Amino acid sequence: MKRILLMLVGALMTLLWVGTVLAGGNRFVVSGKTVEDTHTGLTWTRDADLAKLSWSGATDLVKQMNEEGYADAKNWKLPSREELMTLADYAMRAGYIGGTYFAPPYELFNRTGFHGVQPNFYWSSTSYEDNTAYADVINMCNGVPRSENKEKEFYVWPVHDVQLGEQSPESK
């Protein structure tokens, strides 16, 4: 009986590992404090738990990161709604968000090289068009976007585009 149980646990671990490898593929390249998304050309902070702040606090944090040259880059920004949604959309296509793995997106990203992705909302730079006191946030527990008051505190996950002098994914 113990042998069968060990075999089942081993098979389950193998399936989880294969699912993680298939979900991540070669899309994300981890390098120190950053993770490059080779599909979009965006570079994300590897740590998705830098701070939980108001929207203005989040923009101040990004300014500070640029002043300090965080991870040798000076073009950090809050991601747009569309940039954050590239991650949520990827998780959905990879079988997360109610798909094959029955696991939320934050679990996928924590398994593919990111650290501290929270089952919570992340700020975007996209202000709500009808009321600029609100900005879009994306829930990394279910991939659903919504608008929230900028005074509330949510997580910050900075991103930057390819810097001048770097190659784009198409030119590699």
PDB file of C-alpha atoms in Angstrom:
ATOM      1  CA  MET A   1       0.000   0.000   0.000  1.00  0.00           C
ATOM      2  CA  LYS A   2       2.848   2.373   0.881  1.00  0.00           C
ATOM      3  CA  ARG A   3       4.478   1.640  -2.477  1.00  0.00           C
ATOM      4  CA  ILE A   4       1.287   2.488  -4.384  1.00  0.00           C
ATOM      5  CA  LEU A   5       0.905   5.706  -2.424  1.00  0.00           C
ATOM      6  CA  LEU A   6       4.497   6.697  -3.199  1.00  0.00           C
ATOM      7  CA  MET A   7       3.951   5.933  -6.896  1.00  0.00           C
ATOM      8  CA  LEU A   8       0.803   8.074  -6.939  1.00  0.00           C
ATOM      9  CA  VAL A   9       2.582  10.953  -5.216  1.00  0.00           C
ATOM     10  CA  GLY A  10       5.462  10.633  -7.691  1.00  0.00           C
ATOM     11  CA  ALA A  11       3.075  10.634 -10.649  1.00  0.00           C
ATOM     12  CA  LEU A  12       1.285  13.702  -9.295  1.00  0.00           C
ATOM     13  CA  MET A  13       4.581  15.543  -8.763  1.00  0.00           C
ATOM     14  CA  THR A  14       5.623  14.689 -12.327  1.00  0.00           C
ATOM     15  CA  LEU A  15       2.332  16.006 -13.718  1.00  0.00           C
ATOM     16  CA  LEU A  16       2.692  19.237 -11.757  1.00  0.00           C
ATOM     17  CA  TRP A  17       6.273  19.666 -12.988  1.00  0.00           C
ATOM     18  CA  VAL A  18       5.293  18.973 -16.607  1.00  0.00           C
ATOM     19  CA  GLY A  19       2.390  21.417 -16.288  1.00  0.00           C
ATOM     20  CA  THR A  20       4.712  24.076 -14.977  1.00  0.00           C
ATOM     21  CA  VAL A  21       7.244  23.533 -17.749  1.00  0.00           C
ATOM     22  CA  LEU A  22       4.564  23.530 -20.442  1.00  0.00           C
ATOM     23  CA  ALA A  23       2.916  26.610 -18.976  1.00  0.00           C
ATOM     24  CA  GLY A  24       6.142  28.592 -18.811  1.00  0.00           C
ATOM     25  CA  GLY A  25       7.872  27.181 -21.856  1.00  0.00           C
ATOM     26  CA  ASN A  26      10.596  29.532 -23.029  1.00  0.00           C
ATOM     27  CA  ARG A  27       8.425  32.611 -22.760  1.00  0.00           C
ATOM     28  CA  PHE A  28       9.945  33.938 -19.523  1.00  0.00           C
ATOM     29  CA  VAL A  29      13.683  34.444 -19.083  1.00  0.00           C
ATOM     30  CA  VAL A  30      14.802  35.024 -15.499  1.00  0.00           C
ATOM     31  CA  SER A  31      17.820  37.267 -14.988  1.00  0.00           C
ATOM     32  CA  GLY A  32      18.623  38.448 -11.468  1.00  0.00           C
ATOM     33  CA  LYS A  33      15.955  40.942 -10.385  1.00  0.00           C
ATOM     34  CA  THR A  34      13.996  40.777 -13.648  1.00  0.00           C
ATOM     35  CA  VAL A  35      11.998  38.439 -15.856  1.00  0.00           C
ATOM     36  CA  GLU A  36      11.809  39.122 -19.586  1.00  0.00           C
ATOM     37  CA  ASP A  37       8.652  38.149 -21.430  1.00  0.00           C
ATOM     38  CA  THR A  38      10.064  37.081 -24.796  1.00  0.00           C
ATOM     39  CA  HIS A  39       6.604  37.194 -26.361  1.00  0.00           C
ATOM     40  CA  THR A  40       5.903  40.865 -25.592  1.00  0.00           C
ATOM     41  CA  GLY A  41       9.437  42.209 -25.156  1.00  0.00           C
ATOM     42  CA  LEU A  42       8.499  43.562 -21.724  1.00  0.00           C
ATOM     43  CA  THR A  43      10.756  43.142 -18.709  1.00  0.00           C
ATOM     44  CA  TRP A  44       9.020  42.755 -15.339  1.00  0.00           C
ATOM     45  CA  THR A  45      10.477  42.960 -11.868  1.00  0.00           C
ATOM     46  CA  ARG A  46      11.008  39.413 -10.678  1.00  0.00           C
ATOM     47  CA  ASP A  47       9.609  40.437  -7.290  1.00  0.00           C
ATOM     48  CA  ALA A  48       5.889  41.105  -7.664  1.00  0.00           C
ATOM     49  CA  ASP A  49       5.569  41.922  -3.970  1.00  0.00           C
ATOM     50  CA  LEU A  50       7.626  45.128  -3.866  1.00  0.00           C
ATOM     51  CA  ALA A  51       4.925  47.095  -2.054  1.00  0.00           C
ATOM     52  CA  LYS A  52       1.206  47.587  -1.515  1.00  0.00           C
ATOM     53  CA  LEU A  53       0.559  51.290  -2.083  1.00  0.00           C
ATOM     54  CA  SER A  54      -1.921  53.881  -3.274  1.00  0.00           C
ATOM     55  CA  TRP A  55      -1.686  54.735  -6.971  1.00  0.00           C
ATOM     56  CA  SER A  56       0.364  57.883  -6.294  1.00  0.00           C
ATOM     57  CA  GLY A  57       2.592  55.880  -3.945  1.00  0.00           C
ATOM     58  CA  ALA A  58       3.059  53.330  -6.726  1.00  0.00           C
ATOM     59  CA  THR A  59       4.104  56.008  -9.219  1.00  0.00           C
ATOM     60  CA  ASP A  60       6.509  57.440  -6.619  1.00  0.00           C
ATOM     61  CA  LEU A  61       8.035  53.990  -6.104  1.00  0.00           C
ATOM     62  CA  VAL A  62       8.609  53.637  -9.849  1.00  0.00           C
ATOM     63  CA  LYS A  63      10.278  57.080  -9.966  1.00  0.00           C
ATOM     64  CA  GLN A  64      12.550  56.027  -7.105  1.00  0.00           C
ATOM     65  CA  MET A  65      13.426  52.784  -8.916  1.00  0.00           C
ATOM     66  CA  ASN A  66      14.438  54.821 -11.971  1.00  0.00           C
ATOM     67  CA  GLU A  67      16.518  57.240  -9.895  1.00  0.00           C
ATOM     68  CA  GLU A  68      18.334  54.298  -8.280  1.00  0.00           C
ATOM     69  CA  GLY A  69      18.707  52.374 -11.549  1.00  0.00           C
ATOM     70  CA  TYR A  70      16.912  49.299 -10.199  1.00  0.00           C
ATOM     71  CA  ALA A  71      18.258  46.195 -11.994  1.00  0.00           C
ATOM     72  CA  ASP A  72      20.399  48.482 -14.204  1.00  0.00           C
ATOM     73  CA  ALA A  73      17.337  50.093 -15.811  1.00  0.00           C
ATOM     74  CA  LYS A  74      16.011  53.648 -15.640  1.00  0.00           C
ATOM     75  CA  ASN A  75      12.794  53.269 -17.612  1.00  0.00           C
ATOM     76  CA  TRP A  76      10.542  51.460 -15.119  1.00  0.00           C
ATOM     77  CA  LYS A  77       6.850  52.316 -15.180  1.00  0.00           C
ATOM     78  CA  LEU A  78       3.508  51.105 -13.951  1.00  0.00           C
ATOM     79  CA  PRO A  79       2.242  48.691 -16.590  1.00  0.00           C
ATOM     80  CA  SER A  80      -0.750  49.679 -18.680  1.00  0.00           C
ATOM     81  CA  ARG A  81      -3.931  47.674 -18.343  1.00  0.00           C
ATOM     82  CA  GLU A  82      -3.069  45.976 -21.654  1.00  0.00           C
ATOM     83  CA  GLU A  83       0.431  45.050 -20.466  1.00  0.00           C
ATOM     84  CA  LEU A  84      -0.893  43.470 -17.261  1.00  0.00           C
ATOM     85  CA  MET A  85      -3.594  41.680 -19.234  1.00  0.00           C
ATOM     86  CA  THR A  86      -0.910  40.004 -21.381  1.00  0.00           C
ATOM     87  CA  LEU A  87       0.004  38.057 -18.241  1.00  0.00           C
ATOM     88  CA  ALA A  88      -3.604  37.225 -17.325  1.00  0.00           C
ATOM     89  CA  ASP A  89      -4.376  36.209 -20.925  1.00  0.00           C
ATOM     90  CA  TYR A  90      -1.282  34.017 -21.015  1.00  0.00           C
ATOM     91  CA  ALA A  91      -2.341  32.299 -17.784  1.00  0.00           C
ATOM     92  CA  MET A  92      -5.771  31.612 -19.251  1.00  0.00           C
ATOM     93  CA  ARG A  93      -4.324  30.126 -22.451  1.00  0.00           C
ATOM     94  CA  ALA A  94      -1.928  28.021 -20.338  1.00  0.00           C
ATOM     95  CA  GLY A  95      -4.887  26.375 -18.602  1.00  0.00           C
ATOM     96  CA  TYR A  96      -5.042  28.520 -15.492  1.00  0.00           C
ATOM     97  CA  ILE A  97      -8.074  30.621 -14.490  1.00  0.00           C
ATOM     98  CA  GLY A  98     -10.566  27.790 -14.302  1.00  0.00           C
ATOM     99  CA  GLY A  99      -8.806  25.717 -16.945  1.00  0.00           C
ATOM    100  CA  THR A 100      -6.917  22.452 -16.886  1.00  0.00           C
ATOM    101  CA  TYR A 101      -4.922  23.178 -13.729  1.00  0.00           C
ATOM    102  CA  PHE A 102      -7.738  24.711 -11.644  1.00  0.00           C
ATOM    103  CA  ALA A 103      -5.187  27.135 -10.281  1.00  0.00           C
ATOM    104  CA  PRO A 104      -5.093  30.934 -10.287  1.00  0.00           C
ATOM    105  CA  PRO A 105      -2.620  32.942 -12.394  1.00  0.00           C
ATOM    106  CA  TYR A 106      -0.471  33.971  -9.448  1.00  0.00           C
ATOM    107  CA  GLU A 107       0.460  30.297  -8.918  1.00  0.00           C
ATOM    108  CA  LEU A 108       1.584  29.978 -12.548  1.00  0.00           C
ATOM    109  CA  PHE A 109       3.829  33.026 -12.319  1.00  0.00           C
ATOM    110  CA  ASN A 110       5.295  31.983  -8.970  1.00  0.00           C
ATOM    111  CA  ARG A 111       6.241  28.674 -10.646  1.00  0.00           C
ATOM    112  CA  THR A 112       7.816  30.239 -13.729  1.00  0.00           C
ATOM    113  CA  GLY A 113      10.483  32.415 -12.129  1.00  0.00           C
ATOM    114  CA  PHE A 114       8.609  35.304 -10.536  1.00  0.00           C
ATOM    115  CA  HIS A 115       8.574  35.787  -6.758  1.00  0.00           C
ATOM    116  CA  GLY A 116       5.768  36.920  -4.504  1.00  0.00           C
ATOM    117  CA  VAL A 117       2.961  37.231  -7.057  1.00  0.00           C
ATOM    118  CA  GLN A 118      -0.065  37.826  -4.839  1.00  0.00           C
ATOM    119  CA  PRO A 119      -3.655  36.576  -5.131  1.00  0.00           C
ATOM    120  CA  ASN A 120      -4.712  40.200  -5.230  1.00  0.00           C
ATOM    121  CA  PHE A 121      -5.016  43.312  -7.398  1.00  0.00           C
ATOM    122  CA  TYR A 122      -2.123  45.071  -9.165  1.00  0.00           C
ATOM    123  CA  TRP A 123      -2.132  48.707 -10.254  1.00  0.00           C
ATOM    124  CA  SER A 124      -2.012  49.684 -13.898  1.00  0.00           C
ATOM    125  CA  SER A 125      -1.102  53.104 -15.266  1.00  0.00           C
ATOM    126  CA  THR A 126      -4.448  53.233 -17.079  1.00  0.00           C
ATOM    127  CA  SER A 127      -6.775  55.809 -15.533  1.00  0.00           C
ATOM    128  CA  TYR A 128     -10.499  55.224 -15.794  1.00  0.00           C
ATOM    129  CA  GLU A 129     -11.670  57.378 -18.699  1.00  0.00           C
ATOM    130  CA  ASP A 130     -14.875  58.591 -17.003  1.00  0.00           C
ATOM    131  CA  ASN A 131     -13.226  59.513 -13.692  1.00  0.00           C
ATOM    132  CA  THR A 132      -9.469  60.019 -13.409  1.00  0.00           C
ATOM    133  CA  ALA A 133      -9.658  59.483  -9.624  1.00  0.00           C
ATOM    134  CA  TYR A 134      -9.853  55.798 -10.598  1.00  0.00           C
ATOM    135  CA  ALA A 135      -7.349  53.525 -12.330  1.00  0.00           C
ATOM    136  CA  ASP A 136      -7.571  49.993 -13.649  1.00  0.00           C
ATOM    137  CA  VAL A 137      -6.321  47.106 -11.547  1.00  0.00           C
ATOM    138  CA  ILE A 138      -5.937  43.446 -12.530  1.00  0.00           C
ATOM    139  CA  ASN A 139      -6.692  40.614 -10.119  1.00  0.00           C
ATOM    140  CA  MET A 140      -3.947  37.978 -10.300  1.00  0.00           C
ATOM    141  CA  CYS A 141      -6.237  35.506  -8.563  1.00  0.00           C
ATOM    142  CA  ASN A 142      -8.696  35.336 -11.460  1.00  0.00           C
ATOM    143  CA  GLY A 143      -7.356  37.644 -14.189  1.00  0.00           C
ATOM    144  CA  VAL A 144     -10.317  40.021 -13.978  1.00  0.00           C
ATOM    145  CA  PRO A 145      -9.734  43.771 -14.468  1.00  0.00           C
ATOM    146  CA  ARG A 146     -11.731  46.551 -12.811  1.00  0.00           C
ATOM    147  CA  SER A 147     -11.385  50.205 -11.883  1.00  0.00           C
ATOM    148  CA  GLU A 148     -10.564  51.253  -8.322  1.00  0.00           C
ATOM    149  CA  ASN A 149     -10.134  54.528  -6.474  1.00  0.00           C
ATOM    150  CA  LYS A 150      -6.491  55.626  -6.638  1.00  0.00           C
ATOM    151  CA  GLU A 151      -6.469  56.192  -2.859  1.00  0.00           C
ATOM    152  CA  LYS A 152      -6.827  52.459  -2.189  1.00  0.00           C
ATOM    153  CA  GLU A 153      -3.731  50.321  -1.746  1.00  0.00           C
ATOM    154  CA  PHE A 154      -2.867  47.562  -4.196  1.00  0.00           C
ATOM    155  CA  TYR A 155       0.301  45.795  -5.278  1.00  0.00           C
ATOM    156  CA  VAL A 156       2.892  47.289  -7.612  1.00  0.00           C
ATOM    157  CA  TRP A 157       4.529  45.190 -10.355  1.00  0.00           C
ATOM    158  CA  PRO A 158       6.758  47.505 -12.425  1.00  0.00           C
ATOM    159  CA  VAL A 159       7.687  46.831 -16.023  1.00  0.00           C
ATOM    160  CA  HIS A 160       9.898  48.367 -18.670  1.00  0.00           C
ATOM    161  CA  ASP A 161      10.174  48.177 -22.426  1.00  0.00           C
ATOM    162  CA  VAL A 162      13.344  47.229 -24.232  1.00  0.00           C
ATOM    163  CA  GLN A 163      15.898  49.970 -23.567  1.00  0.00           C
ATOM    164  CA  LEU A 164      17.885  51.683 -26.275  1.00  0.00           C
ATOM    165  CA  GLY A 165      20.872  49.545 -27.099  1.00  0.00           C
ATOM    166  CA  GLU A 166      19.069  46.316 -26.236  1.00  0.00           C
ATOM    167  CA  GLN A 167      17.878  43.930 -28.872  1.00  0.00           C
ATOM    168  CA  SER A 168      14.204  43.398 -29.400  1.00  0.00           C
ATOM    169  CA  PRO A 169      12.936  39.798 -29.361  1.00  0.00           C
ATOM    170  CA  GLU A 170      12.442  39.981 -33.143  1.00  0.00           C
ATOM    171  CA  SER A 171      16.088  40.869 -33.775  1.00  0.00           C
ATOM    172  CA  LYS A 172      17.580  38.076 -31.666  1.00  0.00           C
TER     173      LYS A 172
END
